[in-house]
Each structure stands twice: as structure tokens, then as C-alpha cells.
Coordinates of C-alpha atoms in Angstrom, one line a residue:
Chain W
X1 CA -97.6 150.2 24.2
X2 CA -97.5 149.2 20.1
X3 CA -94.6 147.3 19.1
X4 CA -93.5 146.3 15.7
X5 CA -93.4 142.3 15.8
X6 CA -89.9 142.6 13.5
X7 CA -88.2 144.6 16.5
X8 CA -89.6 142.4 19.4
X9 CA -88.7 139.4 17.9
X10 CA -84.7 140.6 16.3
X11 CA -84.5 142.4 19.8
X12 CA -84.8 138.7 21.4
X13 CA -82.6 137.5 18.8
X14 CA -79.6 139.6 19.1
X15 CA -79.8 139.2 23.1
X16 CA -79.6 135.4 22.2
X17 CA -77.1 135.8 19.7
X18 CA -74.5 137.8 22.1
X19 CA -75.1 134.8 24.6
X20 CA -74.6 132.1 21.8
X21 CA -71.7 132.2 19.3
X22 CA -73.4 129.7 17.4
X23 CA -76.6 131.5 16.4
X24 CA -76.6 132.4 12.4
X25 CA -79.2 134.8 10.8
X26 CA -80.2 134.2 7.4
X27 CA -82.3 136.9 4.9
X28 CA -83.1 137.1 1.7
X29 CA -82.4 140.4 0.8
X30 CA -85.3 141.6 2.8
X31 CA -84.5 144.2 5.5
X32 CA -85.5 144.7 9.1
X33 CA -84.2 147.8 11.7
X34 CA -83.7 145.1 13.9
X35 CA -81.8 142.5 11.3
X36 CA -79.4 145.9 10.8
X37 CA -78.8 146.3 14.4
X38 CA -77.8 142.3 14.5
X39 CA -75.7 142.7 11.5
X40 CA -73.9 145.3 12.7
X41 CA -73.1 144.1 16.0
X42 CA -72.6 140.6 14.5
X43 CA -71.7 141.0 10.5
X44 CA -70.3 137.5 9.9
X45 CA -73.0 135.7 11.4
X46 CA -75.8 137.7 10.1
X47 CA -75.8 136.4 6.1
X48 CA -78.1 137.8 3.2
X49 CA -77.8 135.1 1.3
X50 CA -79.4 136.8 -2.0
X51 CA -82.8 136.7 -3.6
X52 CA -82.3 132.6 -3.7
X53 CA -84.9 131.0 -0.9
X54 CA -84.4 127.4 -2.0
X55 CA -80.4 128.2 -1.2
X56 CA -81.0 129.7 1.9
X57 CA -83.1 127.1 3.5
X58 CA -80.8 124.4 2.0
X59 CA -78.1 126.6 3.7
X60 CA -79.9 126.4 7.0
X61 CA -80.0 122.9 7.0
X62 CA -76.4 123.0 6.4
X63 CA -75.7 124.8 9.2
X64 CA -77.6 123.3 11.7
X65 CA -76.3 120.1 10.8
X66 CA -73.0 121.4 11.8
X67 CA -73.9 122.7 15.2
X68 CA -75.1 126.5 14.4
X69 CA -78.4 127.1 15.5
X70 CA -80.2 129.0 12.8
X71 CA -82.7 131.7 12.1
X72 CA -84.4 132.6 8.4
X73 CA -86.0 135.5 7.7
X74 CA -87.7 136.4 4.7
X75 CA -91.4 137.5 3.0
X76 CA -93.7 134.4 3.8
X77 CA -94.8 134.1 0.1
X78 CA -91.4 133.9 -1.6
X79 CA -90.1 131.9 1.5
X80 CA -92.7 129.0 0.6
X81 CA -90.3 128.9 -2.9
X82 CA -88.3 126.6 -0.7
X83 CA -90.9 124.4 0.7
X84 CA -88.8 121.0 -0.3
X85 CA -85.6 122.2 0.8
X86 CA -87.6 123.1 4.4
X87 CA -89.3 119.5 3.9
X88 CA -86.1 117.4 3.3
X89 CA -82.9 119.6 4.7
X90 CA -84.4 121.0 7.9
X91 CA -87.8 119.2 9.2
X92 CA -86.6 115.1 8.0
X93 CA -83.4 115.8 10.1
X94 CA -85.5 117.8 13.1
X95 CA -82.7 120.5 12.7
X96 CA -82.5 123.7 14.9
X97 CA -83.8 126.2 12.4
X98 CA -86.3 128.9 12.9
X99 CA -88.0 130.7 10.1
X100 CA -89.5 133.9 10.9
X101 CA -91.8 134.9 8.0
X102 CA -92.9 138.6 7.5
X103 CA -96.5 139.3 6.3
X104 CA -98.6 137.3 8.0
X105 CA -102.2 137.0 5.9
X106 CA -103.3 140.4 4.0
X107 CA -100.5 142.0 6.0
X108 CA -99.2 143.0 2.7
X109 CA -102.6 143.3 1.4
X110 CA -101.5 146.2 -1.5
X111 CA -99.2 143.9 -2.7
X112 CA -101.4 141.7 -4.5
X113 CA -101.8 138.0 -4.2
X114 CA -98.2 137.1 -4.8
X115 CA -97.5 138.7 -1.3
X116 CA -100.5 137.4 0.4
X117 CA -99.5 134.7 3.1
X118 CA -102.7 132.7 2.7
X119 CA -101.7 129.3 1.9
X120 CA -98.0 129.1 4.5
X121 CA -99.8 127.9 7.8
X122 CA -101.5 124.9 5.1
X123 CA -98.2 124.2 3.6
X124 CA -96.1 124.5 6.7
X125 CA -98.5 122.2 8.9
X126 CA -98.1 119.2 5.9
X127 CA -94.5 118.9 7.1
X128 CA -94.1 116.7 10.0
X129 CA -91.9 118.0 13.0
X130 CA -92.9 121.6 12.2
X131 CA -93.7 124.3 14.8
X132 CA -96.1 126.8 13.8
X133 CA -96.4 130.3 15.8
X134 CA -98.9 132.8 14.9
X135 CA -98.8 135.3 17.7
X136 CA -101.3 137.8 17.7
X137 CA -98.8 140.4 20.6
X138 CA -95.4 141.3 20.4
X139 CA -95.5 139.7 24.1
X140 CA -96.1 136.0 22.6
X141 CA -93.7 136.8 19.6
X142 CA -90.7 137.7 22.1
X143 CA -91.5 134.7 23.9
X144 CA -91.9 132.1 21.3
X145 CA -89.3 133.2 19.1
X146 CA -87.0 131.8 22.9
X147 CA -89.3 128.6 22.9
X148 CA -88.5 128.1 19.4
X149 CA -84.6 128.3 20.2
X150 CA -84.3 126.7 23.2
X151 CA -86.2 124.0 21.5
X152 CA -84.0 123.0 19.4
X153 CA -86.5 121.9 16.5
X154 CA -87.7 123.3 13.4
X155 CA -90.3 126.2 13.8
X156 CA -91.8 128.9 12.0
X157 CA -93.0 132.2 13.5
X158 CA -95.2 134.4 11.3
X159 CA -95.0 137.8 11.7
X160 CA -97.8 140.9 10.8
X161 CA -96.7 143.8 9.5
X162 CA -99.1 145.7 12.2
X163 CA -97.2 147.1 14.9
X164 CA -99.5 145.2 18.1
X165 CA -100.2 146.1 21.5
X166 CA -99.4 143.3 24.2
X167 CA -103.5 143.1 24.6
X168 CA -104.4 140.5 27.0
X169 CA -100.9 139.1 27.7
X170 CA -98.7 140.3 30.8
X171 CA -94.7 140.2 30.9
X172 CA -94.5 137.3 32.7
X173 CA -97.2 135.3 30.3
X174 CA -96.2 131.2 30.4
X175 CA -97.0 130.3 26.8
X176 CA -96.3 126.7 26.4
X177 CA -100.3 125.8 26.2
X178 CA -100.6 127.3 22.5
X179 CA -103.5 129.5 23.3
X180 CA -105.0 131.6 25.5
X181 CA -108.8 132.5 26.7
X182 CA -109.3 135.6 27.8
X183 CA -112.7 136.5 29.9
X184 CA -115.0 133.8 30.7
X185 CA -118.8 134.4 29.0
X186 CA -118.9 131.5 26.7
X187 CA -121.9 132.7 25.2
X188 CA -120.3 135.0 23.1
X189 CA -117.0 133.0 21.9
X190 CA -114.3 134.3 19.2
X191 CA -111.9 131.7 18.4
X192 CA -109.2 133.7 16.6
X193 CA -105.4 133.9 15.6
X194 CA -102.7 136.3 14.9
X195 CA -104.5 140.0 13.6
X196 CA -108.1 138.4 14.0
X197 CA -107.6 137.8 17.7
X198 CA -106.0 142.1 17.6
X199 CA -109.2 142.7 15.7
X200 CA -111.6 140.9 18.4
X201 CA -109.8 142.7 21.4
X202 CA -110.1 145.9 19.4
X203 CA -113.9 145.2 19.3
X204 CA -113.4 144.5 23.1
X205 CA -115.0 141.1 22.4
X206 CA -115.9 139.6 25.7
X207 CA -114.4 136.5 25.3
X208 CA -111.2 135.3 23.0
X209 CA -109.5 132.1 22.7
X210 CA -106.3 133.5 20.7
X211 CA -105.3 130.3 19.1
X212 CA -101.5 131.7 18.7
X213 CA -99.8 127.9 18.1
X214 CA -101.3 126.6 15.0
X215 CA -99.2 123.5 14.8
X216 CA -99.3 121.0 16.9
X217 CA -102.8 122.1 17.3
X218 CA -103.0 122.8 21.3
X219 CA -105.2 120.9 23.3
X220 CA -108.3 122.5 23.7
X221 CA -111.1 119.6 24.0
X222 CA -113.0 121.0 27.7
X223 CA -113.6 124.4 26.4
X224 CA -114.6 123.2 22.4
X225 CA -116.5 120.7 23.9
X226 CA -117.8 123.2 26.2
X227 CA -118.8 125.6 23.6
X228 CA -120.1 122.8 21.2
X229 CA -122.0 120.2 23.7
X230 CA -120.5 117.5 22.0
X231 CA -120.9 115.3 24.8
X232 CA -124.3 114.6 23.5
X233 CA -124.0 112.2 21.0
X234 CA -127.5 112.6 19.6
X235 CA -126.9 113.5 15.7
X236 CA -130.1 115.4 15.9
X237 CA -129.8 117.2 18.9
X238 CA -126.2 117.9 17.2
X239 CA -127.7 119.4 13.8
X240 CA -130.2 121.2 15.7
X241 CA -127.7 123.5 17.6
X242 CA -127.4 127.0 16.5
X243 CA -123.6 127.4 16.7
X244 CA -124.6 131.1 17.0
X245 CA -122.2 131.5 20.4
X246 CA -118.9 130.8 19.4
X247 CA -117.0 132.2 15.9
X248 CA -113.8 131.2 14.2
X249 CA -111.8 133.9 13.0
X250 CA -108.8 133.6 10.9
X251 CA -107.1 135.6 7.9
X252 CA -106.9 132.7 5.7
X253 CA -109.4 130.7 3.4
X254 CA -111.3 128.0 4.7
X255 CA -108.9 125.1 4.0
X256 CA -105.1 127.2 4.8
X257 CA -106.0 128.0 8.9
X258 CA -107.9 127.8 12.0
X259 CA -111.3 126.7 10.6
X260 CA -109.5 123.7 9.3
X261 CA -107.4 123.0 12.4
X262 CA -110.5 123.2 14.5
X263 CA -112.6 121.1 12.1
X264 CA -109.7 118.5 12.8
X265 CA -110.0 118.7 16.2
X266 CA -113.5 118.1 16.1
X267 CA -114.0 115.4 13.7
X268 CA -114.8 112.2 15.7
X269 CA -115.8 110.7 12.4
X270 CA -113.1 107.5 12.8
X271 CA -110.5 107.6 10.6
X272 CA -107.3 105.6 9.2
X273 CA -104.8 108.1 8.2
X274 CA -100.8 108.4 8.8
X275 CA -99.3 109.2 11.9
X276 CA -97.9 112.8 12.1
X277 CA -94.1 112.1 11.6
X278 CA -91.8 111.1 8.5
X279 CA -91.9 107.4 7.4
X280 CA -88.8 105.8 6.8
X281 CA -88.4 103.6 3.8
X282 CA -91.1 101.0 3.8
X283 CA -93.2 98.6 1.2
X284 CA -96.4 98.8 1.3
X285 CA -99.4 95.9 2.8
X286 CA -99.9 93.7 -0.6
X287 CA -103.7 93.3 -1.3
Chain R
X1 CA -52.5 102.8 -5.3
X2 CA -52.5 99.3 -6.6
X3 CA -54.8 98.9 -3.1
X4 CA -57.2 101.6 -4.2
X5 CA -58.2 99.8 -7.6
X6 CA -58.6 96.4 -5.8
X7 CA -60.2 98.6 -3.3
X8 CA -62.8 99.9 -6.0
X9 CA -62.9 96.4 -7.5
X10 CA -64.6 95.1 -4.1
X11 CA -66.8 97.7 -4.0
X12 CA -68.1 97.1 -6.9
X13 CA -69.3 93.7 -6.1
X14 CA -70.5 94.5 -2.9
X15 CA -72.8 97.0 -4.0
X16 CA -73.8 95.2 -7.1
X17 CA -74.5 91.5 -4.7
X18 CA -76.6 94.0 -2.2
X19 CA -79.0 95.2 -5.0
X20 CA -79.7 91.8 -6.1
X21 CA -80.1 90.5 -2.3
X22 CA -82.5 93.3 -1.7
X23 CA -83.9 93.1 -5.3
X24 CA -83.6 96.6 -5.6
X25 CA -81.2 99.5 -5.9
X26 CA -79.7 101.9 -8.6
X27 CA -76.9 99.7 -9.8
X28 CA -75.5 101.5 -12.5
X29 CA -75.3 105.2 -10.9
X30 CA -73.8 103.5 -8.0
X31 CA -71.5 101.6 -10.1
X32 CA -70.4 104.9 -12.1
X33 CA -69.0 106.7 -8.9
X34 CA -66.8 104.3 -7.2
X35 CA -63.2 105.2 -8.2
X36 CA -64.5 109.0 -7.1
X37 CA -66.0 107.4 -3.7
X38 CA -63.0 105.2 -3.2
X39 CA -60.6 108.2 -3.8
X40 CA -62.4 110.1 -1.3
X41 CA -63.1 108.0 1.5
X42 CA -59.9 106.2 1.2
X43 CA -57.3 108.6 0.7
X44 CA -58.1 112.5 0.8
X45 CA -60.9 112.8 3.3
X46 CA -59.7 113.4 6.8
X47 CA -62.7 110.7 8.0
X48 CA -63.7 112.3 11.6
X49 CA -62.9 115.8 10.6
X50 CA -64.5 116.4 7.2
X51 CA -68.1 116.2 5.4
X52 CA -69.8 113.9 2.4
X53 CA -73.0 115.0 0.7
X54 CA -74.2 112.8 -1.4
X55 CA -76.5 114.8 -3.4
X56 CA -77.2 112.5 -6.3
X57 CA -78.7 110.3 -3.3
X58 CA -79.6 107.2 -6.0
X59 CA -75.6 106.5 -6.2
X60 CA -76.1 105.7 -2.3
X61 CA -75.3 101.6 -2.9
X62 CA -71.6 103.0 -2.9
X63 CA -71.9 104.6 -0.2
X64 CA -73.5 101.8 1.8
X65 CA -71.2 100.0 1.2
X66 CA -68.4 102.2 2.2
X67 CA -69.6 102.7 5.5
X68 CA -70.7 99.2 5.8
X69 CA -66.6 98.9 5.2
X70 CA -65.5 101.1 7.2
X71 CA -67.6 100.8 10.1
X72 CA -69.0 104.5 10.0
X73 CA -72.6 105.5 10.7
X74 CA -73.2 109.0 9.2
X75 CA -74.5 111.4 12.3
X76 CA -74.8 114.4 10.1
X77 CA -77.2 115.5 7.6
X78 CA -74.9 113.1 5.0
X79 CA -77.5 113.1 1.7
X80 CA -81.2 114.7 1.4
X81 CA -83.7 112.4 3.4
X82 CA -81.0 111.8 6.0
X83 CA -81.4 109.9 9.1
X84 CA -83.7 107.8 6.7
X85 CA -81.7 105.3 4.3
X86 CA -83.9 106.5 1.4
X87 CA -83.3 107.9 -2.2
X88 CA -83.4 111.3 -2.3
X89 CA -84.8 114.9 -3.6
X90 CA -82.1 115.9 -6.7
X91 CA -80.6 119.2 -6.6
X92 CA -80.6 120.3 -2.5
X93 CA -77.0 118.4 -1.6
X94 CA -75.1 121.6 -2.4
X95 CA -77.0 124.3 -0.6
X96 CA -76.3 121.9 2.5
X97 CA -72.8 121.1 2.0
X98 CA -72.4 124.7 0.9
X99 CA -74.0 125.7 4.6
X100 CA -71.6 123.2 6.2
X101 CA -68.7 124.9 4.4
X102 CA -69.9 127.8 5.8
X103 CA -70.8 126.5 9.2
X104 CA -66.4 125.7 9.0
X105 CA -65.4 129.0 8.3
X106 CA -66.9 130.3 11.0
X107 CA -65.5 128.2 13.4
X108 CA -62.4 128.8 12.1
X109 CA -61.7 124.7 11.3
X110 CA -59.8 123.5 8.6
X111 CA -62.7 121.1 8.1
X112 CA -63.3 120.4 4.2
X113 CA -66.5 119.6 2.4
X114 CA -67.5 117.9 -0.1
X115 CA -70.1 117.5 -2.3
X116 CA -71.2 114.6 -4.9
X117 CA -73.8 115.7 -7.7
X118 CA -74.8 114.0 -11.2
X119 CA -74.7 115.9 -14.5
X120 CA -78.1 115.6 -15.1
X121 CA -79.0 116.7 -11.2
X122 CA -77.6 120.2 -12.5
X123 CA -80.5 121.0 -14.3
X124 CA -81.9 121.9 -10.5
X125 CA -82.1 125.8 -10.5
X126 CA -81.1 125.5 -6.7
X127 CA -77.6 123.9 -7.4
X128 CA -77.0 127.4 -9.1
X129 CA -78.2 129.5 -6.1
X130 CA -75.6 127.2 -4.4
X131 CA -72.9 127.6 -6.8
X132 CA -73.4 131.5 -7.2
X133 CA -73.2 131.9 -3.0
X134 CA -70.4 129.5 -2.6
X135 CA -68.1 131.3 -5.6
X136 CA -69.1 134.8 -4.0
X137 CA -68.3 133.8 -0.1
X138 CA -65.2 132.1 -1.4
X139 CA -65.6 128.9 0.4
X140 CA -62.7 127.3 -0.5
X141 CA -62.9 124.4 1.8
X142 CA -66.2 123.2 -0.7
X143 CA -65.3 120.8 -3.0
X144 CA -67.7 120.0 -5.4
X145 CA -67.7 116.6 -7.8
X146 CA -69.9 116.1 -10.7
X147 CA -70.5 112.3 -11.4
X148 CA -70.8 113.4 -15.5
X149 CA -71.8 109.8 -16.9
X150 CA -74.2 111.8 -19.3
X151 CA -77.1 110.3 -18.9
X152 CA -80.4 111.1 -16.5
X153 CA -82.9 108.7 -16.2
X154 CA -85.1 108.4 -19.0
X155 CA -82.3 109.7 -21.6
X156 CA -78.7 110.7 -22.5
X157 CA -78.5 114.4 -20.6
X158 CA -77.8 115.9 -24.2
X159 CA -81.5 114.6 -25.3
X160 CA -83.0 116.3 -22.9
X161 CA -81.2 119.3 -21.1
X162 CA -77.3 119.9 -22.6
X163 CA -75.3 120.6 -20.1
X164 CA -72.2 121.8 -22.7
X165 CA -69.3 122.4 -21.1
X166 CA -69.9 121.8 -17.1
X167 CA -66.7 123.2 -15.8
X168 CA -67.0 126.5 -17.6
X169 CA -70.4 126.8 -16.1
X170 CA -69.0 126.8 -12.6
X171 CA -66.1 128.5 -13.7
X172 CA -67.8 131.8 -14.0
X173 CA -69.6 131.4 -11.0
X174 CA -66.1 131.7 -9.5
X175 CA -65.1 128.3 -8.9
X176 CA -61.7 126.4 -9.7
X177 CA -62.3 124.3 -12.1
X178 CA -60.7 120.6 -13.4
X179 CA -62.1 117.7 -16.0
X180 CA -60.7 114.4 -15.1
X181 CA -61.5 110.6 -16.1
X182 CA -63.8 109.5 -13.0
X183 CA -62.5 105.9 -13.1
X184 CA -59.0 107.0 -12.6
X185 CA -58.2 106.9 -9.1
X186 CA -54.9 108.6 -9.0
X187 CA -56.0 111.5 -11.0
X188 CA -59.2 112.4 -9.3
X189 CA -56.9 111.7 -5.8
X190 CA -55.0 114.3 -7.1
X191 CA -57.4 116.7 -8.0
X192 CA -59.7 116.3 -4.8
X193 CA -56.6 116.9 -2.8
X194 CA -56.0 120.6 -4.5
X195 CA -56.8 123.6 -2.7
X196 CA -57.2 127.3 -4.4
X197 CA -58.5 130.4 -2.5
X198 CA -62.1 129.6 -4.6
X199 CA -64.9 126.8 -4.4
X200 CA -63.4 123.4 -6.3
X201 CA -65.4 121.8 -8.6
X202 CA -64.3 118.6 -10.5
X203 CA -66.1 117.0 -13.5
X204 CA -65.4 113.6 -13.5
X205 CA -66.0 111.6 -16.6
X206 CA -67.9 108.5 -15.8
X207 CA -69.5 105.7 -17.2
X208 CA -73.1 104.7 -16.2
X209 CA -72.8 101.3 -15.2
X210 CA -69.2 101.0 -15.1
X211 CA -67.5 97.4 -14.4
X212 CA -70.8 95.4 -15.9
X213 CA -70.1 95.7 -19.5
X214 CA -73.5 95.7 -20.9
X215 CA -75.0 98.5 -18.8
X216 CA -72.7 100.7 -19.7
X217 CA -74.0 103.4 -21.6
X218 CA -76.7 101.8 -21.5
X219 CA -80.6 104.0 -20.5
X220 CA -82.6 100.8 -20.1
X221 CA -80.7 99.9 -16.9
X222 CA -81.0 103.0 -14.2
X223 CA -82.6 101.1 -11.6
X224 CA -83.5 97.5 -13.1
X225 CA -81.4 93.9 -12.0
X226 CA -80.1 91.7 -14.1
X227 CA -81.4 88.3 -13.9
X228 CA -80.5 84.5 -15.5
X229 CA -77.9 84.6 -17.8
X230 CA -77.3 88.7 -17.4
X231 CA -76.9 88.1 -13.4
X232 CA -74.1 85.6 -14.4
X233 CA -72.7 87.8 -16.9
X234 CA -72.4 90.8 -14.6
X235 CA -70.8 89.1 -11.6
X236 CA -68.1 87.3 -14.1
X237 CA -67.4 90.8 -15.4
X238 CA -67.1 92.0 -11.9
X239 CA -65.0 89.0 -10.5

């Protein structure tokens, strides 16, 4: 049964937010069915705080600082506007905020370029302490959008505007790995997230790994090792593979999603980089 | 009051021999807020109760200081950047103390909030977004002060963005307005302590550099140390 991933996930939200006085919704002046339902049940703690993204995650910051646990919703592309505010007043301070994004990739795909959520997952993953949910079924989106409260840290759930079916997920799904393989041939592999992984159960792909947490990247060395035979470490044996079993699949450009995530995963090339996590105020080695 | 000024006095060479110990630190934008910091954390803030957001995060020697003082560590999100001691991003301090503000109505506490911003931070588009949703929700328990020593960093604020008339600014956003000499503890005391059923905002006059006479007013010195004969010429003018 198709669900619209706006009701699933503002159903979950105003169940939460008759159990907790202290949740606060946030919009900018973009409507949901389910954001009405909240608001009218709940009108002084469901805020549209105007077309003013940079105020509204500064806001959210605010408000989680002073106890509220807090949920944004907006249009992924203008939400980015705010990207320092999410930066310094939400993810520095690991506040309880949420941001659910609407639009996921080409969701909006009539809407030109300025609506097209292609670069969020790159510019959300570059903050540290920054949860990132793609979920491909309104099944995941109901249950992350709980993880994400319960959690207590900053996340960020993007939304399609394609009403999904639960396809491979059941009601009682445990989704704390941050993906899920479904079937078991892999000689025929579709890596995939959010409407790709809809597209490849549509196709009735025989075997999906629905990457649906994008950030942290979930843990799955045995099967890309599987899939890739990396345990050979014979560079010519490693050129020589025709990668012709497994596909990535993701509605983003090379550099903004999956493909990049995996590559990351996969690069053993060794490396001296920063650790994942903000820095506090330090000089730097003299040389 | 004679307590405050000697108060203000102290702080002022604390914050000044820090900076020189550390060999860094924004001297004068610390130095240009004191009276306003002193009148706060001294007087009219209810310490466990209410909120401080320093959003012009370079004053934060002051600050320092006045925790140092008064043996506080911030647990809340107290200036952009917070838990880390670090300068911070201009212009996002008044979204979050507007959000705290906020966060206090709807608990129903009498909890006030307020906010510390330069003159030259309000060329930030996002302090407007703040001002226009704190003027429309009425948040009266906001109090908003502008540090307006009329300078930024590279310039005098009327070379490179005039900000006219500050008060009038926030005035039509629906704020309650006052202009007050920032080194004047019992005035801005006075004014900080006022309630209306609207936002406050006060624009403090202040002096870049205030206390060390020649960095007043002066560009070269936003976040440089004196040394030799200057270093001994500011700490006699702050004795």
C-alpha cells in the first residue's frame, strides 16, 4: 500500500508530539496535510517561521539549547540557504534537531535546478555529527524519523515527493544497520538509495542493497568486499575485473551521493586526513 | 554603583593582561563592551534563570573573564561555535537567542534573553530574519544590545556599509527602542532592566578600544597587541 513519505513521517511526529510537550515543528512557509493536522492539534508549538531558512535553523538551535526537541521542515534546496546556521547553531553543539527536507533528487524535477536536491547529501555529510536518512519506503521513513528523536542528535531525513510502497521492508523492520540487502544472487548487485532503490524493486531486480543511511556510511565491508574480491591484493588481477555484477545507483551526480560514499569506503589508498568531528581551537604543527 | 565602575575597571585589565599572556585576542572589541557586560552580568541578569548570546563572539575576552569572575561555565549554546572557546560566525546570535526567547514562552518562564551584537555584525541579512520574527511573535522577554563602536574590521562601518540610524531600523520591525552611552553603567542598567510588551533593542554608543587611549577609535588595532613602550602605555592607562 502507497504512502506519501510527508504523511508517514508527520503521522510519527504528531504521535510523538502528544507524548512530548517539548517537541517544536518548524516550516518555512511550505505546507504539508500532515504539518496542518499537527498545527491544528498543536498551534503554538507548530511555527512557520516565514520564508527566512537561515532564521529558522538559527531558531532551532535556539530551541534545542533550551530543552525543546526540534523538527524543520522545509524544500531541500532553499533549506541548504542555512547551511552555516546548521553548521555552527545545531551540529557544533550536537543539538536535538531534525530536519526533514522535501524533494529528495529530481523529486521536483519540473521545477528546474533551483529545486533540484542534488548537492544536500554532499553538503550535509561535510558537517560533522550529522545524520543523514535517505529512505527509499515510508516503512524506513516512519522509523527513522523515531531513531532520529530518540537520538537526540542532529539528523536530516530527506523525503521524495513519490508516494512509496513499503517494498522489501516489513512492520516490524530493525533499521539501525543503515541498509538493507534484499535477495541473495550477488551476481546481479544494485547498490541503490532513496527512489533508485523504488526504481530497482520496480524492475524486480534480484538483488538490492538499499543503502537508506548515507551518513555515517553503514558498515558494509563483507558484502563490498564480496562483490568486489578485494581481498586479492594483486593490482592486476584488480584492473582486470569486469565490475559487470554489481551497479551503484543514486539520483545525484557523481561527487553529491552514493558513488562517492562507496568510493570512500573502498579506498584503501592510505591517507592522512581529519578525523570526522569538530576541532576545537588549536595552532597548527610549525614546519 | 561606585562598585560597578571599579567593577568594569578590573575587567578591563583582566581581559587586556589575558590577551597579552596568550599573545592573542580581540582587545579592543572586548574592551568596547565592558560597562554593557558588567551592567548585565552584575546587576540585571537573574544569573541561573536567564540567557547571554554573545553574537559578536570576537568581544569574548569580556566574557571570559566574567565567568572566570564569577565562577560560571556556560552549559548552553552561550555564542556561535559554543562548547568550543573559539571566535565565532557574525550574524547567527540572534536567531538563537530569539529561539531561546521563544523556547521561554512556551514554557511559560519569566526567563529573559539577551542578546549582544556589533554595529557592523548587522549587515548579516540573518539578524533581520531574526529581528522581523522576534518583533512579529512579540517576544518581549528578548533583549537585544548593539555594541555600536562604529567600526568593523578593516574600516569605520560608515566606509563600508552605513548603518544610519540603528534604532529606527529595529524600530519598524516592531521593537522598543532606546540610544544610550555604552560606557555608562547606570544608564544602560536602566535601560536593560525595562520591559515593554515588544522585543528591546538598545544601541549603545561605544568606543572601540575603550580604557587604552590610543586604540580608541583607532582601525589599525582590531585584533593586534601592543608591545614595548605601547604595552606600558596601555596598562598605565588601565591602572
Amino acid at each position: 500500500m502507497k504512502k506519501d513519505f510527508r504523511d508517514a513521517v508527520f503521522t510519527v511526529v504528531l504521535d510523538l508530539m502528544r507524548a512530548d510537550r517539548d517537541i517544536v515543528v518548524l516550516n518555512n512557509d511550505l505546507g504539508a496535510y500532515g504539518l496542518d493536522a499537527i498545527r491544528k492539534e498543536f498551534p503554538e508549538r507548530a511555527i512557520n517561521v516565514g520564508v527566512a531558512e537561515q532564521n529558522m535553523m538559527g531558531l532551532a538551535g535556539g530551541l534545542a539549547a533550551s530543552g525543546k526537541r526540534v523538527f524543520v521542515y522545509g524544500i531541500i534546496a532553499h533549506l541548504m540557504r542555512g547551511w552555516e546556521q546548521i553548521k555552527v547553531g545545531i551540529c557544533i553543539p550536537n543539538l536535538p534537531v531534525t530536519i526533514l527536507g522535501l524533494g529528495a533528487g529530481l523529486s521536483s524535477g519540473l521545477d528546474g535546478p533551483t529545486h533540484h536536491a542534488t548537492e544536500d547529501v554532499a553538503l550535509m555529510r561535510a558537517i560533522a555529527n550529522m545524520t543523514i536518512y535517505n529512505p527509499a519506503s515510508w516503512v524506513c521513513a516512519e522509523a527513522v524519523t523515531r531513531m532520529a528523536y530518540e537520538a537526540r542528535t542532529p539528523h536530516y531525513i530527506r523525503l521524495d515527493k513519490e508516494p512509496s510502497a513499503p517494498i522489501f521492508y516489513g512492520p516490524n523492520e530493525n533499521f539501525a544497520a543503515g541498509y538493507a540487502v534484499y535477495g541473495d544472487d550477488l551476481s546481479d548487485v544494485i547498490i541503490s538509495t532513496g527512489i533508485e532503490t523504488q526504481r530497482a524493486a520496480h524492475e524486480k531486480a534480484p538483488c538490492i542493497i538499499d543503502v537508506y543511511r548515507l551518513s555515517p556510511p553503514p558498515d558494509m565491508s563483507y558484502y563490498l568486499h564480496q562483490l568486489l574480491e578485494l581481498g586479492t591484493r594483486d593490482v592486476e588481477a584488480v584492473r582486470a575485473m569486469k565490475l559487470s555484477n554489481v551497479c551503484i545507483r543514486d539520483e545525484s551526480r557523481r561527487s553529491t551521493g552514493l558513488l562517492s560514499i562507496i568510493a570512500e569506503l573502498l579506498c584503501e589508498v592510505p591517507a592522512v586526513t581529519l578525523p570526522d568531528a569538530f576541532l576545537g581551537p588549536q595552532a597548527r604543527e610549525p614546519f | 554603583m561606585t562598585d560597578l565602575v571599579a567593577k568594569a575597571a578590573q575587567i578591563r585589565r583582566d581581559l587586556f593582561e589575558k590577551a597579552i599572556a596568550a599573545d592573542r585576542g580581540h582587545v579592543p572589541p572586548a574592551l568596547s563592551w565592558v560597562e554593557i557586560a558588567v551592567a548585565l552580568f552584575y546587576g540585571v541578569m537573574v544569573l541561573k534563570r536567564d540567557r547571554f548570546v554573545l553574537s559578536k563572539t570576537h568581544g569574548h575576552l569580556t566574557l571570559d573573564v566574567i565567568l572566570e569572575d564569577l565562577g560560571l561555565t556556560p552549559d548552553y549554546l552561550m555564542w556561535p561555535g559554543w562548547p568550543f572557546k573559539c571566535s565565532g560566525s557574525l550574524g547567527q546570535g540572534l536567531s538563537i537567542a530569539a529561539g531561546m526567547a521563544l523556547a521561554a514562552k512556551l514554557d511559560g518562564s519569566s526567563r529573559r534573553v539577551f542578546c549582544m551584537v556589533g554595529d557592523a555584525e548587522l549587515h548579516e541579512g540573518a539578524i533581520w530574519e531574526a529581528a522581523m520574527f522576534a518583533g512579529h511573535h512579540k517576544l518581549s522577554n528578548l533583549t537585544l544590545i548593539v555594541d555600536n563602536n562604529r567600526q568593523c574590521c578593516a574600516d569605520f562601518t560608515s566606509g563600508v556599509l552605513d548603518m544610519g540610524r540603528i534604532w529606527e531600523k529595529f524600530f519598524t520591525f516592531g521593537w522598543t527602542c532606546a540610544e544610550s552611552n555604552g560606557h555608562h553603567i547606570e544608564n544602560v542598567s536602566e535601560f536593560l532592566s525595562m520591559r515593554s510588551l515588544q522585543p528591546f533593542c538598545l544601541v549603545a554608543s561605544t568606543i572601540k578600544g575603550k580604557g587604552i587611549p590610543f586604540m580608541e577609535g583607532n582601525v589599525k588595532w582590531h585584533h593586534q597587541l601592543p608591545h614595548g613602550d605601547e604595552l606600558i602605555e596601555a596598562r598605565r592607562a588601565l591602572a
